[in-house]
Every structure is written in C-alpha cells, then in structure tokens.
Amino acid sequence: MKVDNLKTPVYIIEETLLRRNLALISEVARRTDSQWILAFKAFALWKTFPIFREYISSTTASSLSEARLALEEFGAKAHTYSPAYKDDEFDDIVRCSSHLTFNSLSQYERFHERAGECSLGLRINPEYSEVETLLYNPCAPGTRFGVSADKLPEQLPSDIRGFHCHCHCESGSDVFERSLQHIEEKFSKWFSQIEWINFGGGHLVTRKDYDIERLVRIVQGFHERYPHLKVFFEPGSAFAWQTGPLVSSVVDIVEDKGIRTAILDVSFTCHMPDCLEMPYYPEVRGAQHVEHEVGSSQEPPIHLEGAGGRLYRLGGNSCLSGDWMGDWAFDHELQVGEEIVFEDMIHYTTVKTNTFNGISHPSIAMQHSDGTLEMLREYGYEDYRDRMD
C-alpha cells in the first residue's frame, strides 16, 4: 500500500483485510456452533460497524461508554462485564446490555435486583493461565478478576444464567485446550445450573499458524459433554489482527555515542503503548530489527554488515526519555520526511492512545476494497484542549 501525498501520522485500516478476518471468524463461529462477539477494549472504531454487522451480531463492553457504543452505534445491546459497577452508572448500563456479568459475589448482591431483563453471569477464575507477562495475566496470584471455585456456593443464585472466564492473550487453540481442562475440573459441577459460558478473549484465530481444526474439535467435544450450554467467545485482537499499519514520517536524525536515532512524528508511549508495556518489537516495513543489549559496553555499529544496511534507533516525539524502540537495519540512509510504516497497528492502539505532551492522536483512515482512501477522523488542538475542559 502506497498513498501519495499522505499526511502522517495516520492509522490506515484496510477493508479487504478486515473482511478477510470477519469472514474467517464467521466461519469458525458456524463450525463451532458458538457466537463470536467483538470486544471494544481492543477495537472500537465505530465507523466500521456497518461492515461488522454483515458478519457478527453482538459486541462486548466493559464500561458505560462502551455499552452505549454497542447500543447506539453498533445497534445491539452489549454483553457487559466490569470489574466493578458504579451505582450512578448501573441503570444506564442495564439499559444498554443484554448480558451482564458480575466480577464478584458482593457486586452481584449489591446490584442484581436492578438488572432488569439482562441475562446475568459471574466471572470465574480458573486459577490457570499460560500468559507469561504478568501485566496481561488475568489469573496471576492476587488477581482482582473473578470468583475462584472455593468461593462459590454449591447452589448458584437462581438468577445466575452463565459463567464468564478470561485467561488468554493472543493464544492458540492448544492453550485453550489446556485451559479448558482446568475450567471443567474446577467448575463443571455448576454447569447444570447455567445456560451459557463465555470463554473470553485472547483466541487469535486469525493468526496464520492458528490451528482452527483443533479448536473445532475442542468446542464440538464441549458441546457433546454439555449440549445445553450456549458458548461465546469475545476476542478483540482477532478481528483487527494485521488489518493495517500506522504510517509515520522521519522528522529528524540525531546521533550520540555512535547511535543514530530517527525521530518520528509518532510516539511509542502515546500511540503504540503495548510496545513498551508488553514489551514487544513491532514489525517495521523494509527494516530488520537487530538485537542489541541496552547498556552493554559494546556499542551497535552504525554500518551493520550482513543485516541489510544502515542502523537506526527509532525515537518517538514525546519528552519521555524511554520513548524509543530498538535498533533497526535499513537498506539505505534514512532521510527527513521519509515514511516509516509500522505494520499491524490497528488493534489495541486507537483505543489506548493518549495526548501526553499535547501530541496529537494520529488520523484514522480506511482504505476501501476498491483502493480509495477515506479519512475517517483527523485530530487537532481542540481535541487536546477539550479533554481537560
């Protein structure tokens, strides 16, 4: 993808790639006799919802704003879960929700009589997760998420209709199979008392190496054991996985102690926070990441033989000292004004950006299937100012 005279920075979601993911997920839902719903925590670009509605019928929310987005923009009530509902928001959340999951028995006791016609659930904690990064592990010791089996009564409250469980992060079907064993071992004795189970997010079915056939076998087996249970999955990343880049430009090139840094018109801390939080190295188009131990006595060479050319550190344009990412080998000398393209930057980006330092949010555009580029949103000073109005 190359767009002439493109003003950066800009996220570009590609309709063809989005539809590819949606079609695959729709087929997985059909084959597993389950419902797959979009989690707004990873992707909430509501101007794409007309496309989503061609493939899925529901979404999942974790706040009043997300629940309103589901009802008012997606056009269907949300499957809502929050770690803690607030009294002054609860009635509005109920109005916007079809399913409502409580994180604790105390929250259930406080609010369930006000839940109207919502199908009520409890989040359960299987005390098992293979997510290695603690920041993203919902089942880590001391977690604030869910009710463990030893805290559940033998007889569930009569208005509890389902369980919600989340213990994955960009995981494969093999991980789900192992997790499901723990879920069933700890909670299957209550399955006869409920009507549905939500296996949460983190099921990355649109990743190329994901074993879909294994997932189909797993879910089919679950249906055979518990034919009365309706099954939900609510991934976020899977829907928007590899559906478009963040396009930036080189603003300046500086050098210190033999290290050259290309300063860009984007910020890792503002626009790509997971790169620093996880952390992980993004894929940069036309460049190769070069492993180099930060703080080592051996400084990286400016000219890297065998790795494709010239070595640069990529720096963000905020005042945070740590707003930079890795060492990257390019096959040419970078120039001010040159585009630097970060691949796969649609999920968990636009929903997590901030305006630290007054740095503007990148524009958001969609490249349609016919090749035309539509600018969906541009940001300016007023967006920064009005956050603190």
Short mmCIF file of C-alpha atoms in Angstrom, two decimals:
data_model
loop_
_atom_site.label_atom_id
_atom_site.label_comp_id
_atom_site.label_asym_id
_atom_site.label_seq_id
_atom_site.Cartn_x
_atom_site.Cartn_y
_atom_site.Cartn_z
CA MET A 1 0.00 0.00 0.00
CA LYS A 2 1.35 3.37 -1.04
CA VAL A 3 -0.71 6.55 -0.83
CA ASP A 4 0.65 9.68 -2.48
CA ASN A 5 0.69 12.93 -0.51
CA LEU A 6 -0.41 11.17 2.67
CA LYS A 7 -0.19 13.40 5.75
CA THR A 8 1.28 11.50 8.66
CA PRO A 9 0.85 10.18 11.22
CA VAL A 10 -2.17 8.08 10.29
CA TYR A 11 -3.61 4.69 11.11
CA ILE A 12 -4.92 3.01 7.95
CA ILE A 13 -7.36 0.14 8.29
CA GLU A 14 -7.68 -1.90 5.10
CA GLU A 15 -11.22 -3.05 4.34
CA THR A 16 -10.11 -6.11 2.37
CA LEU A 17 -8.05 -7.41 5.29
CA LEU A 18 -10.80 -6.63 7.81
CA ARG A 19 -13.35 -8.53 5.75
CA ARG A 20 -10.92 -11.46 5.45
CA ASN A 21 -10.78 -11.71 9.26
CA LEU A 22 -14.51 -11.27 9.67
CA ALA A 23 -15.28 -13.97 7.13
CA LEU A 24 -12.90 -16.40 8.84
CA ILE A 25 -14.36 -15.69 12.28
CA SER A 26 -17.89 -16.06 10.94
CA GLU A 27 -16.99 -19.47 9.52
CA VAL A 28 -15.34 -20.55 12.79
CA ALA A 29 -18.49 -19.49 14.67
CA ARG A 30 -20.64 -21.57 12.31
CA ARG A 31 -18.44 -24.65 12.56
CA THR A 32 -18.18 -24.48 16.35
CA ASP A 33 -21.86 -23.59 16.89
CA SER A 34 -20.75 -20.64 19.02
CA GLN A 35 -21.20 -16.90 18.97
CA TRP A 36 -18.17 -14.65 18.45
CA ILE A 37 -18.55 -11.06 19.61
CA LEU A 38 -16.29 -8.03 19.23
CA ALA A 39 -14.52 -6.78 22.37
CA PHE A 40 -14.32 -2.99 22.28
CA LYS A 41 -11.28 -2.96 24.56
CA ALA A 42 -9.20 -3.90 21.52
CA PHE A 43 -11.09 -2.22 18.71
CA ALA A 44 -13.87 0.36 18.85
CA LEU A 45 -13.70 2.15 15.51
CA TRP A 46 -17.43 2.60 15.17
CA LYS A 47 -17.39 3.84 11.59
CA THR A 48 -16.51 0.28 10.58
CA PHE A 49 -19.52 -1.22 12.38
CA PRO A 50 -21.67 -1.43 9.21
CA ILE A 51 -19.07 -3.87 7.88
CA PHE A 52 -19.01 -5.84 11.14
CA ARG A 53 -22.80 -6.17 11.14
CA GLU A 54 -22.55 -8.17 7.91
CA TYR A 55 -20.71 -10.90 9.83
CA ILE A 56 -21.50 -10.68 13.59
CA SER A 57 -24.46 -9.58 15.69
CA SER A 58 -23.08 -8.65 19.11
CA THR A 59 -20.28 -6.88 20.96
CA THR A 60 -18.84 -6.86 24.45
CA ALA A 61 -18.38 -3.84 26.73
CA SER A 62 -16.57 -3.13 29.97
CA SER A 63 -17.85 0.36 30.77
CA LEU A 64 -20.88 2.58 30.34
CA SER A 65 -19.30 4.32 27.35
CA GLU A 66 -18.60 1.00 25.62
CA ALA A 67 -22.10 -0.25 26.40
CA ARG A 68 -23.59 2.90 24.90
CA LEU A 69 -21.38 2.46 21.83
CA ALA A 70 -22.78 -1.04 21.42
CA LEU A 71 -26.39 0.08 21.59
CA GLU A 72 -26.20 3.46 19.88
CA GLU A 73 -23.60 2.79 17.15
CA PHE A 74 -23.45 -0.98 16.66
CA GLY A 75 -27.20 -1.26 17.06
CA ALA A 76 -27.41 -4.15 19.54
CA LYS A 77 -27.23 -4.43 23.29
CA ALA A 78 -23.86 -5.42 24.73
CA HIS A 79 -22.53 -8.39 26.62
CA THR A 80 -21.19 -6.31 29.51
CA TYR A 81 -18.60 -7.11 32.16
CA SER A 82 -16.89 -4.69 34.52
CA PRO A 83 -14.53 -5.32 37.44
CA ALA A 84 -16.81 -3.05 39.49
CA TYR A 85 -20.06 -1.33 38.55
CA LYS A 86 -20.77 2.13 39.94
CA ASP A 87 -24.12 2.89 41.48
CA ASP A 88 -24.74 6.04 39.43
CA GLU A 89 -23.98 4.26 36.13
CA PHE A 90 -25.55 0.86 36.69
CA ASP A 91 -29.07 1.60 35.47
CA ASP A 92 -27.76 3.05 32.20
CA ILE A 93 -25.51 0.02 31.74
CA VAL A 94 -28.51 -2.27 32.21
CA ARG A 95 -30.42 -0.27 29.58
CA CYS A 96 -27.60 -0.91 27.08
CA SER A 97 -26.93 -4.58 27.89
CA SER A 98 -28.38 -7.97 27.02
CA HIS A 99 -25.93 -9.94 29.17
CA LEU A 100 -24.35 -8.61 32.35
CA THR A 101 -21.53 -10.33 34.20
CA PHE A 102 -20.53 -9.60 37.80
CA ASN A 103 -16.89 -9.81 38.84
CA SER A 104 -17.64 -10.76 42.46
CA LEU A 105 -20.42 -12.12 44.63
CA SER A 106 -20.51 -8.84 46.51
CA GLN A 107 -21.19 -6.91 43.30
CA TYR A 108 -23.90 -9.43 42.46
CA GLU A 109 -25.55 -8.96 45.85
CA ARG A 110 -25.43 -5.20 45.52
CA PHE A 111 -26.84 -4.88 42.01
CA HIS A 112 -28.64 -8.00 40.77
CA GLU A 113 -32.14 -6.85 41.74
CA ARG A 114 -31.68 -3.81 39.48
CA ALA A 115 -30.53 -5.81 36.44
CA GLY A 116 -33.91 -5.93 34.72
CA GLU A 117 -34.12 -8.38 31.82
CA CYS A 118 -30.34 -8.88 31.48
CA SER A 119 -29.05 -12.44 31.44
CA LEU A 120 -26.77 -12.46 34.48
CA GLY A 121 -23.40 -14.15 34.82
CA LEU A 122 -20.46 -14.48 37.17
CA ARG A 123 -16.84 -14.19 36.16
CA ILE A 124 -14.95 -17.24 37.32
CA ASN A 125 -11.23 -17.59 37.99
CA PRO A 126 -9.80 -20.96 36.93
CA GLU A 127 -6.50 -20.08 38.63
CA TYR A 128 -4.69 -21.15 35.48
CA SER A 129 -3.26 -19.13 32.63
CA GLU A 130 -0.29 -19.53 30.31
CA VAL A 131 0.08 -15.77 29.76
CA GLU A 132 3.70 -15.13 30.73
CA THR A 133 3.59 -11.34 31.00
CA LEU A 134 2.03 -10.59 34.40
CA LEU A 135 0.67 -7.27 33.15
CA TYR A 136 -1.64 -9.25 30.83
CA ASN A 137 -2.27 -12.32 33.02
CA PRO A 138 -5.80 -12.15 34.46
CA CYS A 139 -5.24 -15.23 36.62
CA ALA A 140 -1.99 -14.18 38.29
CA PRO A 141 -1.84 -14.67 42.08
CA GLY A 142 -3.72 -11.88 43.82
CA THR A 143 -5.82 -11.15 40.74
CA ARG A 144 -8.81 -8.86 41.14
CA PHE A 145 -10.70 -10.73 38.42
CA GLY A 146 -13.35 -13.35 39.05
CA VAL A 147 -14.54 -15.82 41.67
CA SER A 148 -12.49 -18.93 42.38
CA ALA A 149 -14.25 -22.26 42.78
CA ASP A 150 -13.72 -22.41 46.54
CA LYS A 151 -15.76 -19.21 46.96
CA LEU A 152 -18.84 -20.32 45.01
CA PRO A 153 -21.85 -21.72 46.87
CA GLU A 154 -22.97 -25.26 45.99
CA GLN A 155 -26.21 -23.81 44.66
CA LEU A 156 -25.81 -20.72 42.50
CA PRO A 157 -28.23 -17.81 42.93
CA SER A 158 -31.36 -18.58 40.93
CA ASP A 159 -30.94 -15.65 38.54
CA ILE A 160 -27.35 -16.50 37.51
CA ARG A 161 -27.52 -17.79 33.95
CA GLY A 162 -23.87 -18.01 32.90
CA PHE A 163 -20.15 -18.06 33.60
CA HIS A 164 -17.56 -15.76 32.07
CA CYS A 165 -13.90 -16.82 32.01
CA HIS A 166 -10.92 -14.99 30.53
CA CYS A 167 -7.41 -16.43 30.74
CA HIS A 168 -5.80 -15.99 27.30
CA CYS A 169 -3.78 -13.41 25.39
CA GLU A 170 -3.12 -13.92 21.66
CA SER A 171 -3.19 -17.64 22.39
CA GLY A 172 -3.50 -20.73 20.21
CA SER A 173 -6.08 -23.50 20.35
CA ASP A 174 -3.61 -25.75 22.18
CA VAL A 175 -3.57 -23.25 25.06
CA PHE A 176 -7.37 -23.15 25.06
CA GLU A 177 -7.48 -26.94 25.24
CA ARG A 178 -5.26 -26.99 28.32
CA SER A 179 -7.13 -24.10 29.92
CA LEU A 180 -10.48 -25.77 29.30
CA GLN A 181 -9.32 -28.83 31.25
CA HIS A 182 -8.76 -26.63 34.31
CA ILE A 183 -12.06 -24.79 33.81
CA GLU A 184 -14.00 -28.03 33.66
CA GLU A 185 -12.14 -29.60 36.58
CA LYS A 186 -12.95 -26.67 38.82
CA PHE A 187 -16.37 -25.50 37.63
CA SER A 188 -18.19 -28.25 35.68
CA LYS A 189 -20.22 -29.25 38.75
CA TRP A 190 -22.10 -25.95 38.34
CA PHE A 191 -22.63 -26.28 34.57
CA SER A 192 -26.04 -27.93 35.04
CA GLN A 193 -27.20 -24.74 36.79
CA ILE A 194 -26.29 -22.31 33.98
CA GLU A 195 -27.31 -21.70 30.37
CA TRP A 196 -24.21 -20.13 28.80
CA ILE A 197 -20.47 -19.83 29.14
CA ASN A 198 -18.27 -17.07 27.76
CA PHE A 199 -14.65 -18.10 27.15
CA GLY A 200 -13.50 -14.50 26.87
CA GLY A 201 -10.86 -13.11 24.55
CA GLY A 202 -7.29 -13.86 23.52
CA HIS A 203 -8.26 -16.55 20.98
CA LEU A 204 -6.19 -15.44 18.00
CA VAL A 205 -7.97 -17.46 15.31
CA THR A 206 -6.91 -15.10 12.50
CA ARG A 207 -3.20 -15.67 13.07
CA LYS A 208 -1.74 -17.71 10.21
CA ASP A 209 -0.46 -20.54 12.40
CA TYR A 210 -3.62 -20.87 14.50
CA ASP A 211 -4.93 -24.45 14.46
CA ILE A 212 -8.59 -23.90 13.64
CA GLU A 213 -9.33 -27.60 13.15
CA ARG A 214 -8.17 -28.26 16.69
CA LEU A 215 -10.44 -25.51 18.01
CA VAL A 216 -13.38 -27.01 16.13
CA ARG A 217 -12.72 -30.41 17.72
CA ILE A 218 -12.39 -28.87 21.18
CA VAL A 219 -15.64 -26.94 21.02
CA GLN A 220 -17.54 -29.79 19.39
CA GLY A 221 -16.40 -32.03 22.24
CA PHE A 222 -17.51 -29.44 24.77
CA HIS A 223 -20.96 -29.31 23.14
CA GLU A 224 -21.20 -33.10 23.33
CA ARG A 225 -20.46 -33.01 27.07
CA TYR A 226 -22.69 -30.02 27.82
CA PRO A 227 -25.25 -29.74 24.99
CA HIS A 228 -27.42 -27.26 26.89
CA LEU A 229 -24.69 -24.60 27.19
CA LYS A 230 -24.50 -21.77 24.68
CA VAL A 231 -20.86 -20.83 24.01
CA PHE A 232 -19.49 -17.33 23.49
CA PHE A 233 -16.03 -16.08 22.53
CA GLU A 234 -15.17 -12.39 22.68
CA PRO A 235 -11.77 -11.73 21.11
CA GLY A 236 -10.58 -8.26 20.30
CA SER A 237 -7.26 -8.67 18.53
CA ALA A 238 -8.51 -11.47 16.27
CA PHE A 239 -10.96 -9.18 14.49
CA ALA A 240 -8.43 -6.45 13.70
CA TRP A 241 -5.29 -8.63 13.51
CA GLN A 242 -3.00 -7.46 10.68
CA THR A 243 -5.63 -5.22 9.14
CA GLY A 244 -3.45 -2.15 8.64
CA PRO A 245 -0.42 -0.05 9.62
CA LEU A 246 0.46 3.14 11.42
CA VAL A 247 2.26 5.36 8.92
CA SER A 248 4.75 7.88 10.32
CA SER A 249 7.49 10.13 8.96
CA VAL A 250 11.08 10.91 9.93
CA VAL A 251 11.25 14.40 11.45
CA ASP A 252 14.95 14.49 12.39
CA ILE A 253 18.03 12.28 12.71
CA VAL A 254 20.33 12.74 15.69
CA GLU A 255 23.49 10.96 16.83
CA ASP A 256 25.10 10.32 20.22
CA LYS A 257 27.92 7.91 21.13
CA GLY A 258 27.71 6.27 17.73
CA ILE A 259 23.97 5.65 17.98
CA ARG A 260 21.81 7.30 15.35
CA THR A 261 18.17 7.90 16.19
CA ALA A 262 15.49 8.68 13.65
CA ILE A 263 12.96 10.84 15.47
CA LEU A 264 9.48 10.23 14.11
CA ASP A 265 6.19 12.14 14.20
CA VAL A 266 4.66 9.35 16.30
CA SER A 267 5.23 8.30 19.89
CA PHE A 268 5.53 4.80 21.30
CA THR A 269 4.21 5.89 24.67
CA CYS A 270 1.30 7.81 23.12
CA HIS A 271 0.41 5.78 20.04
CA MET A 272 1.90 2.28 20.46
CA PRO A 273 1.87 1.76 24.26
CA ASP A 274 1.88 -2.04 24.15
CA CYS A 275 5.35 -1.92 22.56
CA LEU A 276 6.62 -0.50 25.85
CA GLU A 277 4.21 -2.27 28.21
CA MET A 278 4.47 -5.85 26.94
CA PRO A 279 7.16 -5.11 25.70
CA TYR A 280 7.45 -6.26 22.10
CA TYR A 281 9.14 -5.10 18.91
CA PRO A 282 6.76 -4.09 16.14
CA GLU A 283 7.33 -5.02 12.52
CA VAL A 284 8.72 -2.10 10.53
CA ARG A 285 8.25 -2.25 6.78
CA GLY A 286 11.55 -2.52 4.92
CA ALA A 287 13.62 -2.85 8.09
CA GLN A 288 15.08 -5.61 10.20
CA HIS A 289 15.20 -5.45 13.98
CA VAL A 290 18.71 -6.01 15.34
CA GLU A 291 19.19 -7.48 18.78
CA HIS A 292 21.41 -5.30 20.95
CA GLU A 293 21.72 -5.43 24.70
CA VAL A 294 20.88 -2.00 26.08
CA GLY A 295 23.60 -0.75 28.39
CA SER A 296 26.23 -3.16 27.16
CA SER A 297 29.79 -1.95 26.67
CA GLN A 298 29.65 -2.90 23.02
CA GLU A 299 28.01 -0.11 21.08
CA PRO A 300 25.99 -1.04 18.00
CA PRO A 301 27.74 -0.39 14.71
CA ILE A 302 26.36 2.37 12.51
CA HIS A 303 27.01 0.27 9.39
CA LEU A 304 25.75 -3.24 10.03
CA GLU A 305 27.17 -5.72 7.59
CA GLY A 306 25.03 -8.68 6.73
CA ALA A 307 21.84 -7.18 8.17
CA GLY A 308 20.77 -5.04 5.27
CA GLY A 309 22.45 -1.68 5.60
CA ARG A 310 22.22 1.30 7.94
CA LEU A 311 21.32 1.04 11.61
CA TYR A 312 18.95 3.44 13.36
CA ARG A 313 17.16 3.61 16.65
CA LEU A 314 13.53 4.70 16.23
CA GLY A 315 12.57 7.51 18.56
CA GLY A 316 9.18 8.96 19.44
CA ASN A 317 8.48 12.65 19.58
CA SER A 318 7.49 12.95 23.24
CA CYS A 319 9.70 14.17 26.08
CA LEU A 320 9.70 10.77 27.79
CA SER A 321 13.30 9.54 27.78
CA GLY A 322 12.21 5.97 27.15
CA ASP A 323 10.05 6.83 24.15
CA TRP A 324 12.16 4.87 21.66
CA MET A 325 12.28 1.37 20.31
CA GLY A 326 15.17 -0.90 19.40
CA ASP A 327 17.79 -0.80 16.67
CA TRP A 328 16.68 -1.28 13.07
CA ALA A 329 18.68 -2.02 9.95
CA PHE A 330 17.52 -0.30 6.75
CA ASP A 331 18.95 -0.88 3.29
CA HIS A 332 19.53 2.85 2.77
CA GLU A 333 20.27 6.08 4.59
CA LEU A 334 17.07 7.48 6.05
CA GLN A 335 16.03 10.98 5.06
CA VAL A 336 13.93 13.60 6.84
CA GLY A 337 10.38 13.34 5.51
CA GLU A 338 10.67 9.63 4.66
CA GLU A 339 7.78 7.40 5.67
CA ILE A 340 8.31 4.75 8.36
CA VAL A 341 5.49 2.19 8.38
CA PHE A 342 4.64 0.14 11.49
CA GLU A 343 2.71 -2.96 10.48
CA ASP A 344 -0.32 -4.39 12.30
CA MET A 345 -1.14 -1.32 14.36
CA ILE A 346 -4.95 -1.31 14.36
CA HIS A 347 -5.82 -3.39 17.44
CA TYR A 348 -5.05 -2.10 20.95
CA THR A 349 -3.76 1.22 19.57
CA THR A 350 -6.54 3.67 18.76
CA VAL A 351 -8.33 2.60 21.95
CA LYS A 352 -5.25 3.19 24.14
CA THR A 353 -3.67 6.33 22.72
CA ASN A 354 -3.18 9.44 24.83
CA THR A 355 -2.20 13.05 24.30
CA PHE A 356 0.78 13.25 26.66
CA ASN A 357 2.85 16.33 25.81
CA GLY A 358 -0.08 17.57 23.73
CA ILE A 359 0.92 15.17 20.97
CA SER A 360 -1.99 14.72 18.61
CA HIS A 361 -3.71 11.44 18.00
CA PRO A 362 -2.83 10.12 14.51
CA SER A 363 -5.54 10.48 11.93
CA ILE A 364 -7.63 7.41 11.15
CA ALA A 365 -8.30 6.36 7.56
CA MET A 366 -9.81 3.41 5.75
CA GLN A 367 -8.56 2.03 2.50
CA HIS A 368 -11.64 0.55 0.84
CA SER A 369 -11.69 -2.61 -1.21
CA ASP A 370 -11.74 -0.54 -4.42
CA GLY A 371 -8.47 1.14 -3.41
CA THR A 372 -9.92 4.52 -2.43
CA LEU A 373 -8.76 6.09 0.82
CA GLU A 374 -11.36 7.63 3.12
CA MET A 375 -10.21 9.83 6.00
CA LEU A 376 -12.46 8.84 8.91
CA ARG A 377 -11.11 11.21 11.55
CA GLU A 378 -8.48 13.90 11.96
CA TYR A 379 -7.41 15.41 15.26
CA GLY A 380 -6.28 18.87 16.29
CA TYR A 381 -5.66 21.23 19.16
CA GLU A 382 -9.29 21.29 20.25
CA ASP A 383 -9.25 17.54 20.91
CA TYR A 384 -6.34 18.01 23.32
CA ARG A 385 -7.82 21.10 24.93
CA ASP A 386 -11.31 19.69 25.40
CA ARG A 387 -10.10 16.61 27.26
CA MET A 388 -9.40 18.94 30.19
CA ASP A 389 -12.33 21.32 29.74
#
